[in-house]
CSV table of C-alpha atoms and ligand atoms in Angstrom, one decimal:
chain,number,residue,atom,x,y,z
A,95,MET,CA,-72.2,21.8,9.3
A,96,PRO,CA,-68.5,22.8,9.1
A,97,ARG,CA,-67.8,25.8,7.0
A,98,VAL,CA,-65.6,26.1,3.9
A,99,LEU,CA,-64.5,29.4,2.4
A,100,SER,CA,-62.2,30.4,-0.4
A,101,GLY,CA,-61.6,33.1,-3.0
A,102,ILE,CA,-60.1,33.6,-6.4
A,103,GLN,CA,-58.9,36.9,-7.8
A,104,PRO,CA,-60.4,38.3,-11.0
A,105,SER,CA,-56.9,39.3,-12.1
A,106,GLY,CA,-56.8,37.5,-15.4
A,107,GLN,CA,-57.9,34.3,-17.2
A,108,LEU,CA,-58.2,31.5,-14.7
A,109,THR,CA,-55.7,28.7,-15.3
A,110,LEU,CA,-55.5,25.0,-14.9
A,111,GLY,CA,-53.5,25.7,-11.8
A,112,ASN,CA,-56.5,27.5,-10.2
A,113,TYR,CA,-58.7,24.6,-11.2
A,114,ILE,CA,-56.6,21.8,-10.0
A,115,GLY,CA,-55.2,23.6,-6.9
A,116,ALA,CA,-58.4,25.1,-5.7
A,117,MET,CA,-61.7,24.8,-7.7
A,118,GLN,CA,-61.9,21.1,-8.0
A,119,ASN,CA,-61.9,21.0,-4.2
A,120,PHE,CA,-64.6,23.7,-4.0
A,121,VAL,CA,-66.8,21.4,-6.1
A,122,LYS,CA,-66.1,18.4,-3.9
A,123,LEU,CA,-66.5,20.2,-0.5
A,124,GLN,CA,-69.9,21.7,-1.4
A,125,GLU,CA,-71.5,18.3,-0.9
A,126,THR,CA,-70.5,18.0,2.8
A,127,HIS,CA,-69.9,21.6,4.0
A,128,GLU,CA,-71.6,25.0,4.2
A,129,CYS,CA,-69.6,26.8,1.5
A,130,PHE,CA,-68.7,30.4,0.7
A,131,PHE,CA,-66.9,31.0,-2.6
A,132,MET,CA,-65.8,34.5,-3.5
A,133,VAL,CA,-64.5,36.5,-6.4
A,134,VAL,CA,-62.0,38.6,-4.5
A,135,ASP,CA,-62.1,41.8,-6.5
A,136,LEU,CA,-60.7,43.9,-3.6
A,137,HIS,CA,-57.6,41.7,-3.6
A,138,ALA,CA,-57.3,42.0,-7.4
A,139,ILE,CA,-56.8,45.8,-7.2
A,140,THR,CA,-53.7,45.4,-5.1
A,141,VAL,CA,-52.0,45.4,-8.6
A,142,PRO,CA,-53.3,47.8,-11.3
A,143,GLN,CA,-56.4,46.7,-13.1
A,144,GLU,CA,-58.2,48.4,-16.0
A,145,PRO,CA,-61.8,49.1,-14.8
A,146,ALA,CA,-63.5,47.5,-17.8
A,147,ALA,CA,-61.3,44.4,-17.5
A,148,LEU,CA,-61.9,44.1,-13.8
A,149,ARG,CA,-65.7,44.1,-14.3
A,150,GLU,CA,-65.5,41.6,-17.2
A,151,GLN,CA,-63.1,39.3,-15.2
A,152,THR,CA,-65.3,39.4,-12.1
A,153,GLU,CA,-68.3,38.2,-14.1
A,154,SER,CA,-66.0,35.7,-15.9
A,155,VAL,CA,-64.6,34.2,-12.7
A,156,ALA,CA,-68.0,33.9,-11.1
A,157,SER,CA,-69.4,32.2,-14.2
A,158,LEU,CA,-66.4,29.8,-14.2
A,159,PHE,CA,-67.3,28.8,-10.6
A,160,VAL,CA,-70.7,27.8,-11.8
A,161,ALA,CA,-69.4,26.2,-15.0
A,162,ALA,CA,-66.9,24.1,-13.0
A,163,GLY,CA,-69.7,22.7,-11.0
A,164,ILE,CA,-70.3,24.9,-8.0
A,165,ASP,CA,-74.0,24.9,-7.5
A,166,PRO,CA,-75.5,28.2,-6.3
A,167,THR,CA,-78.2,26.3,-4.4
A,168,LYS,CA,-75.6,24.5,-2.4
A,169,ALA,CA,-72.9,27.1,-2.0
A,170,SER,CA,-73.0,30.9,-1.7
A,171,ILE,CA,-71.1,32.5,-4.6
A,172,PHE,CA,-70.5,36.3,-4.3
A,173,ALA,CA,-68.2,39.2,-5.0
A,174,GLN,CA,-66.1,40.4,-2.1
A,175,SER,CA,-66.9,44.0,-2.8
A,176,HIS,CA,-70.6,43.4,-2.5
A,177,VAL,CA,-70.3,42.7,1.2
A,178,SER,CA,-68.7,45.8,2.7
A,179,ALA,CA,-67.9,44.1,6.0
A,180,HIS,CA,-64.8,42.5,4.3
A,181,ALA,CA,-63.1,45.8,3.8
A,182,GLU,CA,-64.0,47.0,7.3
A,183,LEU,CA,-62.9,43.9,9.1
A,184,GLY,CA,-59.8,44.0,6.9
A,185,TRP,CA,-58.9,47.4,8.3
A,186,LEU,CA,-59.5,46.3,11.9
A,187,LEU,CA,-57.2,43.2,11.4
A,188,THR,CA,-54.6,45.3,9.7
A,189,THR,CA,-54.1,47.2,13.0
A,190,LEU,CA,-53.4,43.8,14.7
A,191,THR,CA,-50.9,42.8,12.1
A,192,TYR,CA,-47.1,43.4,12.5
A,193,ILE,CA,-45.1,44.9,9.7
A,194,GLY,CA,-42.5,42.2,10.2
A,195,GLU,CA,-45.1,39.5,9.5
A,196,LEU,CA,-46.1,41.1,6.3
A,197,GLU,CA,-42.5,41.6,5.2
A,198,ARG,CA,-42.0,37.8,5.4
A,199,MET,CA,-44.8,36.9,3.0
A,200,THR,CA,-43.3,35.3,-0.1
A,201,GLN,CA,-46.2,36.4,-2.4
A,202,PHE,CA,-45.5,40.0,-1.4
A,203,LYS,CA,-41.7,39.5,-2.1
A,204,ASP,CA,-42.4,37.9,-5.5
A,205,LYS,CA,-45.0,40.5,-6.6
A,206,SER,CA,-43.0,43.5,-5.5
A,207,ALA,CA,-39.6,42.3,-6.7
A,208,GLY,CA,-38.0,44.7,-9.2
A,209,LYS,CA,-40.8,47.2,-9.0
A,210,ASP,CA,-40.1,50.9,-8.4
A,211,SER,CA,-43.4,51.7,-6.7
A,212,VAL,CA,-45.5,49.1,-4.9
A,213,GLY,CA,-49.0,49.9,-3.6
A,214,ALA,CA,-49.6,49.6,0.1
A,215,GLY,CA,-52.6,47.4,-0.6
A,216,LEU,CA,-50.2,44.6,-1.9
A,217,PHE,CA,-48.4,44.8,1.5
A,218,VAL,CA,-51.5,44.6,3.7
A,219,TYR,CA,-53.3,42.1,1.4
A,220,PRO,CA,-53.0,39.2,3.9
A,221,ALA,CA,-54.9,41.0,6.6
A,222,LEU,CA,-57.8,41.4,4.1
A,223,MET,CA,-57.6,37.7,3.4
A,224,ALA,CA,-57.8,36.9,7.1
A,225,ALA,CA,-60.9,39.1,7.3
A,226,ASP,CA,-62.5,37.1,4.5
A,227,ILE,CA,-62.0,33.9,6.4
A,228,LEU,CA,-62.7,35.1,10.0
A,229,LEU,CA,-65.9,37.0,9.0
A,230,TYR,CA,-67.7,33.6,8.6
A,231,ASN,CA,-65.7,31.7,11.2
A,232,ALA,CA,-64.7,29.3,8.4
A,233,ASP,CA,-63.2,25.9,9.5
A,234,LEU,CA,-61.6,24.8,6.2
A,235,ILE,CA,-59.9,26.7,3.5
A,236,PRO,CA,-59.3,25.0,0.1
A,237,VAL,CA,-56.3,26.6,-1.5
A,238,GLY,CA,-53.2,25.8,-3.5
A,239,ASP,CA,-49.8,25.5,-1.8
A,240,ASP,CA,-48.8,29.2,-2.4
A,241,GLN,CA,-51.5,30.3,0.1
A,242,LYS,CA,-50.2,28.3,3.1
A,243,GLN,CA,-48.2,31.1,4.5
A,244,HIS,CA,-51.2,33.6,4.3
A,245,LEU,CA,-53.3,31.0,6.1
A,246,GLU,CA,-50.7,30.7,8.8
A,247,LEU,CA,-50.9,34.4,9.3
A,248,THR,CA,-54.7,34.2,9.5
A,249,ARG,CA,-54.4,31.6,12.2
A,250,ASP,CA,-52.0,33.9,14.1
A,251,LEU,CA,-54.3,36.9,13.8
A,252,ALA,CA,-57.3,34.9,15.0
A,253,GLN,CA,-55.3,33.7,18.0
A,254,ARG,CA,-54.0,37.2,18.7
A,255,PHE,CA,-57.5,38.6,18.6
A,256,ASN,CA,-58.8,35.8,20.8
A,257,SER,CA,-56.1,36.3,23.4
A,258,ARG,CA,-56.6,40.1,23.5
A,259,TYR,CA,-60.4,40.3,23.4
A,260,GLY,CA,-61.6,36.9,24.5
A,261,ASP,CA,-62.3,33.7,22.5
A,262,TYR,CA,-64.3,34.5,19.4
A,263,PHE,CA,-62.7,33.4,16.1
A,264,THR,CA,-62.5,29.8,14.9
A,265,ILE,CA,-58.9,28.9,13.9
A,266,PRO,CA,-59.1,27.8,10.3
A,267,ASP,CA,-57.3,24.9,8.7
A,268,PRO,CA,-55.9,24.7,5.1
A,269,TYR,CA,-57.2,22.1,2.7
A,270,ILE,CA,-54.5,21.5,0.1
A,271,PRO,CA,-54.5,18.7,-2.5
A,272,LYS,CA,-51.8,16.0,-2.2
A,273,VAL,CA,-51.0,16.1,-5.9
A,274,GLY,CA,-51.4,19.3,-7.9
A,275,ALA,CA,-51.2,21.9,-5.0
A,276,ARG,CA,-48.5,23.7,-7.1
A,277,ILE,CA,-48.9,23.4,-10.8
A,278,MET,CA,-45.9,24.9,-12.4
A,279,SER,CA,-45.4,27.1,-15.4
A,280,LEU,CA,-45.2,25.3,-18.8
A,281,ASP,CA,-42.2,27.3,-19.8
A,282,ASP,CA,-40.3,27.3,-16.5
A,283,ALA,CA,-40.9,24.6,-13.9
A,284,SER,CA,-39.3,26.7,-11.2
A,285,LYS,CA,-42.3,29.2,-11.2
A,286,LYS,CA,-45.9,28.4,-10.4
A,287,MET,CA,-48.4,28.6,-13.2
A,288,SER,CA,-50.0,32.0,-12.8
A,289,LYS,CA,-52.8,33.9,-14.6
A,290,SER,CA,-50.9,37.1,-14.4
A,291,ASN,CA,-47.8,35.8,-16.2
A,292,PRO,CA,-47.4,38.0,-19.3
A,293,ASN,CA,-46.5,34.9,-21.5
A,294,PRO,CA,-49.8,33.1,-22.3
A,295,GLY,CA,-47.7,30.0,-23.3
A,296,SER,CA,-46.8,29.6,-19.7
A,297,TYR,CA,-50.3,28.6,-18.7
A,298,ILE,CA,-53.4,26.7,-19.9
A,299,ALA,CA,-56.4,29.0,-19.5
A,300,LEU,CA,-59.6,27.3,-18.6
A,301,LEU,CA,-61.1,29.0,-21.7
A,302,ASP,CA,-58.3,28.2,-24.1
A,303,PRO,CA,-59.8,26.5,-27.3
A,304,PRO,CA,-58.7,22.8,-27.9
A,305,ASP,CA,-56.1,23.7,-30.5
A,306,VAL,CA,-54.5,26.3,-28.3
A,307,ILE,CA,-54.3,23.7,-25.5
A,308,ARG,CA,-52.7,21.2,-27.9
A,309,LYS,CA,-50.2,23.7,-29.1
A,310,LYS,CA,-49.2,24.9,-25.6
A,311,LEU,CA,-48.7,21.4,-24.3
A,312,SER,CA,-46.7,20.3,-27.3
A,313,ARG,CA,-44.4,23.2,-26.7
A,314,ALA,CA,-44.2,22.8,-22.9
A,315,THR,CA,-40.6,22.5,-21.8
A,316,THR,CA,-39.3,19.0,-21.0
A,317,ASP,CA,-35.8,17.8,-20.1
A,318,SER,CA,-33.7,16.0,-22.7
A,319,GLY,CA,-34.4,12.5,-21.3
A,320,ARG,CA,-37.1,10.1,-22.5
A,321,GLU,CA,-38.5,8.5,-19.3
A,322,VAL,CA,-41.9,9.4,-18.1
A,323,LYS,CA,-41.0,9.2,-14.4
A,324,TYR,CA,-42.3,11.3,-11.4
A,325,ASN,CA,-39.3,12.9,-9.8
A,326,PRO,CA,-40.0,16.6,-9.1
A,327,ALA,CA,-36.4,17.3,-7.9
A,328,GLU,CA,-34.7,15.8,-11.0
A,329,LYS,CA,-37.4,16.0,-13.6
A,330,PRO,CA,-39.5,19.0,-12.6
A,331,GLU,CA,-41.1,19.6,-16.1
A,332,VAL,CA,-42.2,16.1,-16.7
A,333,SER,CA,-43.4,15.7,-13.1
A,334,ASN,CA,-45.5,18.8,-13.5
A,335,LEU,CA,-47.1,17.5,-16.7
A,336,MET,CA,-47.7,14.2,-14.9
A,337,SER,CA,-49.6,15.9,-12.1
A,338,ILE,CA,-51.8,17.6,-14.7
A,339,TYR,CA,-52.4,14.3,-16.4
A,340,ALA,CA,-53.2,12.5,-13.1
A,341,HIS,CA,-55.9,15.1,-12.3
A,342,CYS,CA,-57.4,15.3,-15.8
A,343,ALA,CA,-57.5,11.6,-16.5
A,344,GLY,CA,-58.3,10.5,-12.9
A,345,VAL,CA,-55.3,8.1,-12.7
A,346,THR,CA,-52.4,7.8,-10.3
A,347,LEU,CA,-48.8,8.9,-11.1
A,348,SER,CA,-47.6,5.3,-11.0
A,349,GLU,CA,-50.3,4.3,-13.5
A,350,ILE,CA,-48.9,7.0,-15.8
A,351,GLU,CA,-45.4,5.7,-15.5
A,352,THR,CA,-46.5,2.2,-16.4
A,353,ARG,CA,-48.6,3.3,-19.3
A,354,TYR,CA,-45.7,5.2,-21.0
A,355,GLU,CA,-42.8,2.9,-20.1
A,356,GLY,CA,-40.3,2.9,-23.0
A,357,GLN,CA,-42.4,5.3,-25.1
A,358,GLY,CA,-40.7,8.7,-24.7
A,359,TYR,CA,-42.4,12.0,-24.2
A,360,GLY,CA,-44.2,12.4,-27.5
A,361,ALA,CA,-47.1,9.9,-26.9
A,362,PHE,CA,-47.4,11.1,-23.3
A,363,LYS,CA,-47.7,14.8,-24.3
A,364,LYS,CA,-50.2,14.0,-27.0
A,365,ASP,CA,-52.5,12.0,-24.7
A,366,LEU,CA,-52.1,14.6,-22.0
A,367,ALA,CA,-53.4,17.3,-24.4
A,368,GLU,CA,-56.5,15.1,-25.1
A,369,HIS,CA,-57.2,14.6,-21.4
A,370,VAL,CA,-56.9,18.3,-20.7
A,371,VAL,CA,-59.2,19.1,-23.7
A,372,ALA,CA,-61.8,16.5,-22.5
A,373,THR,CA,-61.7,17.9,-19.0
A,374,LEU,CA,-62.2,21.5,-20.1
A,375,GLU,CA,-64.7,21.1,-23.0
A,376,PRO,CA,-67.8,20.5,-20.8
A,377,LEU,CA,-66.8,23.4,-18.6
A,378,GLN,CA,-66.4,25.7,-21.6
A,379,HIS,CA,-69.8,24.8,-23.0
A,380,LYS,CA,-71.4,25.4,-19.6
A,381,TYR,CA,-69.5,28.7,-19.3
A,382,ALA,CA,-70.9,29.9,-22.7
A,383,GLU,CA,-74.4,29.1,-21.6
A,384,ILE,CA,-74.1,30.9,-18.4
A,385,ARG,CA,-72.6,34.0,-20.0
A,386,SER,CA,-75.2,34.2,-22.6
A,387,SER,CA,-78.1,33.7,-20.1
A,388,GLY,CA,-76.9,36.7,-18.0
A,389,ALA,CA,-77.8,34.7,-14.9
A,390,ILE,CA,-74.6,35.5,-13.1
A,391,HIS,CA,-75.8,38.9,-11.8
A,392,ASP,CA,-78.7,37.2,-10.0
A,393,ILE,CA,-76.4,34.5,-8.6
A,394,LEU,CA,-74.0,37.0,-7.2
A,395,LYS,CA,-76.8,39.1,-5.7
A,396,GLN,CA,-78.4,36.0,-4.1
A,397,GLY,CA,-74.9,35.0,-2.8
A,398,ALA,CA,-74.3,38.4,-1.2
A,399,ASP,CA,-77.8,38.4,0.3
A,400,GLU,CA,-77.2,35.0,1.8
A,401,VAL,CA,-73.9,35.9,3.5
A,402,SER,CA,-74.4,39.6,4.5
A,403,GLU,CA,-76.2,39.0,7.7
A,404,LYS,CA,-73.6,36.7,9.1
A,405,ALA,CA,-70.8,39.0,8.0
A,406,ASN,CA,-72.4,42.1,9.6
A,407,ARG,CA,-73.0,40.2,12.8
A,408,THR,CA,-69.4,39.2,13.1
A,409,LEU,CA,-68.3,42.7,12.3
A,410,ARG,CA,-70.5,44.1,15.0
A,411,ASP,CA,-69.3,41.5,17.6
A,412,VAL,CA,-65.7,42.3,16.7
A,413,LYS,CA,-66.2,46.1,17.0
A,414,GLU,CA,-68.0,45.6,20.3
A,415,ARG,CA,-65.1,43.5,21.7
A,416,MET,CA,-62.5,46.0,20.5
A,417,GLY,CA,-64.2,48.9,22.3
A,418,PHE,CA,-66.0,50.8,19.5
A,419,LEU,CA,-69.0,52.7,20.6
A,420,LEU,CA,-71.8,51.0,18.7
A,421,PRO,CA,-74.4,53.3,17.0
A,422,GLY,CA,-77.9,53.6,18.3
B,999,ATP,P1,-52.2,35.9,-9.8
B,999,ATP,O1,-51.2,35.4,-10.8
B,999,ATP,O2,-53.0,37.0,-10.2
B,999,ATP,O3,-51.5,36.1,-8.4
B,999,ATP,P2,-53.0,33.2,-9.3
B,999,ATP,O4,-53.1,32.5,-10.7
B,999,ATP,O5,-51.9,32.9,-8.4
B,999,ATP,O6,-53.2,34.7,-9.6
B,999,ATP,P3,-55.1,33.3,-7.3
B,999,ATP,O7,-56.4,34.0,-7.6
B,999,ATP,O8,-54.1,34.1,-6.5
B,999,ATP,O9,-54.4,32.9,-8.7
B,999,ATP,O10,-55.4,31.9,-6.7
B,999,ATP,C1,-56.6,31.3,-6.6
B,999,ATP,C2,-56.4,29.9,-6.0
B,999,ATP,O11,-55.8,29.1,-7.0
B,999,ATP,C3,-55.6,29.9,-4.8
B,999,ATP,O12,-56.1,28.9,-3.9
B,999,ATP,C4,-54.3,29.5,-5.2
B,999,ATP,O13,-53.5,28.8,-4.2
B,999,ATP,C5,-54.6,28.5,-6.3
B,999,ATP,N1,-53.6,28.4,-7.3
B,999,ATP,C6,-53.1,29.5,-8.1
B,999,ATP,N2,-52.1,29.1,-8.9
B,999,ATP,C7,-51.9,27.8,-8.7
B,999,ATP,C8,-51.1,26.8,-9.2
B,999,ATP,N3,-50.2,27.1,-10.1
B,999,ATP,N4,-51.2,25.5,-8.7
B,999,ATP,C9,-52.1,25.2,-7.8
B,999,ATP,N5,-52.9,26.1,-7.2
B,999,ATP,C10,-52.9,27.3,-7.7
B,1000,LTN,N1,-55.1,35.4,-1.4
B,1000,LTN,C1,-55.7,34.4,-2.2
B,1000,LTN,C2,-57.1,34.7,-2.6
B,1000,LTN,C3,-58.0,34.9,-1.4
B,1000,LTN,C4,-58.4,33.8,-0.5
B,1000,LTN,C5,-59.2,34.5,0.4
B,1000,LTN,C6,-58.2,32.5,-0.5
B,1000,LTN,C7,-58.5,36.0,-0.9
B,1000,LTN,N2,-59.2,35.8,0.2
B,1000,LTN,C8,-59.8,33.7,1.5
B,1000,LTN,C9,-58.8,31.7,0.5
B,1000,LTN,C10,-59.6,32.4,1.5
B,1000,LTN,C11,-54.9,34.2,-3.5
B,1000,LTN,O1,-54.1,35.0,-3.9
B,1000,LTN,N3,-55.1,33.2,-4.1
């Protein structure tokens, strides 16, 4: 069975962007693929995290995986730091990565812009992501549009390793949704919706209560026109809201255009809020159940147990190929 792998950082409250861009595909792919879904806590610490918040968010993200419909009997759900081979292969791949490649990464440029001191982890982050993927020889990587460049680097590193040390790694392909691969900020359609944005009005968190969702969407920026038309270049705000609508209501963009012809933005935004609320309510109920049951610890332990053997085998093979003296 082809393998799918992806990760989400426990760096804040998950947003509708994470859900539409990535998690919805996780749920879909678990039916047809062998799946590995990680809470990438080692990636989250590339920017400062409060220890108590990191622990809480790690449990929260793992619980949201399950609440969104990832079934731990079909997919392995685990915390990256519970499988130490990730950090170790990350280091080995860092030594194969060129500084120039890392300097070109737009996520690094965005996250380091304007900062006086930037941790080295933020810079070498893509090599750790490559390790996540290559440890399991994953074939398909469901991610949002912003991760395309990191995935290109993963492919280059796999090819570089294979040409230096002999064919070993599978070259992974991205799996990116056609609509909704880049959900934009509600207050600024030139920036992607992001859980680490300091303005909570810029995103819909998956755990926002219904009234907060309604308020945030009614305040979402729109242009001064009236037409509900999909045109990301000229009407980026409305087009962004239409992508969200399409996902939550399960309709096409042209169906939305027909539905709101001649009606202006008011009715559209009101209905949009109800579709988002209806999408998130079942997830929120399930989330509350999972958190109060305490089951997530066992799910994460089971996930790490399921994947560790495969990860350790890859690490051993890689070390052997690179010329490390193996113990014993
Ligand atoms: P941070 O703001 O902390 O960098 P993030 O919100 O960008 O976090 P990640 O954990 O980096 O979230 O991303 C998890 C997954 O969600 C990735 O596959 C990413 O591509 C996807 N994703 C994140 N934001 C969006 C978005 N606005 N639209 C579509 N997909 C997104
Ligand atoms: N870099 C990704 C998170 C991530 C990931 C991965 C995604 C870490 N490891 C492996 C896919 C596969 C991000 O910032 N969203």
